[in-house]
XYZ file of C-alpha atoms in Angstrom:
141
model
C 0.000 0.000 0.000
C 1.334 3.396 -0.939
C 1.822 6.148 1.600
C -0.662 8.238 -0.382
C -3.335 5.558 0.172
C -2.691 5.483 3.925
C -2.939 9.263 4.123
C -6.235 9.132 2.231
C -7.680 6.225 4.268
C -6.867 7.900 7.559
C -8.186 11.221 6.328
C -4.900 12.865 7.236
C -4.292 16.458 6.262
C -0.708 16.397 5.053
C 1.279 16.752 1.893
C 3.057 13.729 0.442
C 6.350 14.091 -1.408
C 8.803 11.513 -2.626
C 11.763 10.709 -4.784
C 11.984 8.446 -7.814
C 9.143 7.940 -10.244
C 7.396 5.055 -11.945
C 4.030 4.840 -13.755
C 2.078 4.197 -10.535
C 3.703 7.135 -8.757
C 2.989 9.323 -11.792
C -0.707 8.360 -11.534
C -0.734 9.303 -7.843
C 0.874 12.638 -8.651
C -1.568 13.333 -11.502
C -4.508 12.561 -9.206
C -3.152 14.828 -6.473
C -2.629 12.036 -3.918
C 1.088 12.798 -4.042
C 2.027 16.449 -4.256
C 5.355 16.027 -6.059
C 8.335 13.722 -6.530
C 11.839 14.281 -7.685
C 13.311 12.098 -10.369
C 16.721 11.320 -11.714
C 18.145 9.409 -8.816
C 19.228 6.539 -11.068
C 21.052 8.858 -13.480
C 24.146 8.810 -11.286
C 24.477 5.058 -11.636
C 24.185 5.212 -15.405
C 26.789 7.933 -15.658
C 29.088 6.005 -13.306
C 28.996 3.073 -15.730
C 30.402 5.325 -18.471
C 33.235 6.371 -16.158
C 33.997 2.705 -15.524
C 33.856 1.877 -19.253
C 36.304 4.685 -20.017
C 38.624 3.411 -17.283
C 38.416 -0.156 -18.572
C 39.147 1.088 -22.106
C 42.340 2.708 -20.815
C 41.049 6.284 -20.898
C 40.026 7.185 -17.355
C 38.249 10.485 -16.871
C 40.011 12.377 -14.100
C 39.253 15.457 -12.083
C 41.414 18.577 -12.103
C 43.522 17.012 -9.335
C 44.369 14.025 -11.567
C 42.320 11.668 -9.400
C 39.029 9.879 -9.974
C 36.365 12.580 -10.261
C 33.735 13.429 -7.719
C 30.770 14.752 -9.647
C 28.240 16.258 -7.284
C 26.442 18.341 -9.877
C 23.284 16.289 -10.472
C 20.142 18.317 -10.083
C 16.847 16.449 -10.011
C 13.762 17.159 -12.016
C 10.437 17.571 -10.236
C 7.181 15.922 -11.236
C 4.025 17.756 -10.162
C 0.324 17.282 -10.950
C 0.782 19.791 -13.778
C 3.419 17.758 -15.633
C 2.841 14.167 -14.407
C 0.811 13.097 -17.432
C 3.458 14.400 -19.846
C 6.087 12.373 -17.973
C 3.926 9.259 -18.015
C 3.054 9.611 -21.705
C 6.693 10.013 -22.659
C 8.358 7.523 -20.345
C 5.863 4.686 -20.897
C 5.722 4.921 -24.691
C 8.230 2.357 -26.002
C 8.215 3.958 -29.448
C 9.335 7.382 -28.266
C 10.890 6.996 -24.837
C 14.635 7.278 -24.522
C 14.453 7.405 -20.752
C 15.762 10.473 -19.041
C 19.226 9.957 -20.569
C 19.303 8.599 -24.108
C 21.683 5.984 -25.457
C 23.245 8.704 -27.596
C 23.899 10.862 -24.540
C 25.537 7.961 -22.720
C 27.596 7.134 -25.816
C 28.819 10.732 -26.045
C 30.458 10.221 -22.642
C 32.465 7.238 -23.871
C 35.987 7.823 -25.165
C 35.490 5.081 -27.775
C 32.729 7.228 -29.355
C 34.025 10.653 -28.383
C 37.815 10.860 -27.943
C 37.452 14.497 -26.860
C 35.326 13.680 -23.782
C 36.550 15.265 -20.537
C 35.348 15.762 -16.995
C 33.853 19.060 -18.203
C 31.448 17.128 -20.450
C 30.267 15.131 -17.465
C 29.784 18.201 -15.297
C 27.962 20.051 -18.077
C 25.654 17.086 -18.684
C 24.812 16.769 -14.999
C 24.275 20.521 -14.615
C 21.826 20.602 -17.522
C 20.145 17.289 -16.662
C 16.777 18.633 -15.431
C 16.365 21.045 -18.334
C 17.225 18.275 -20.806
C 14.656 15.984 -19.191
C 11.886 18.616 -19.287
C 12.695 19.264 -22.943
C 12.620 15.555 -23.872
C 9.400 14.973 -22.002
C 7.790 18.122 -23.337
C 6.818 19.020 -19.791
C 6.845 22.317 -17.971
C 9.000 22.733 -14.893
């Protein structure tokens, strides 16, 4: 049972927020049972895989100190009742969905596809992540 259902069953007067989205959560947000959720939590794991692939290919991406980078630039997107349906329509349509980061975006972070890739590309991608997601989804912030 979802937290939103418990709040409704107990007639509680409180707002419900969360992190991470899926189709069921998007329905709860669209219906107003959940006020908002952030998304993008899994993006860090996907980006980390590209760092590992570059390392394994003999081209590690390093920070300005010459060490493994710490990228703490990820900003989350926010799903609200106003944009939940746009997120659901986009992310659940197998013909159009690329997820929140497309295969092409991941590939651009790989040295084997982009020998000019640097830590700056990673930071720039993470900084612009929410705006890129809103644009792909066709949803307002």
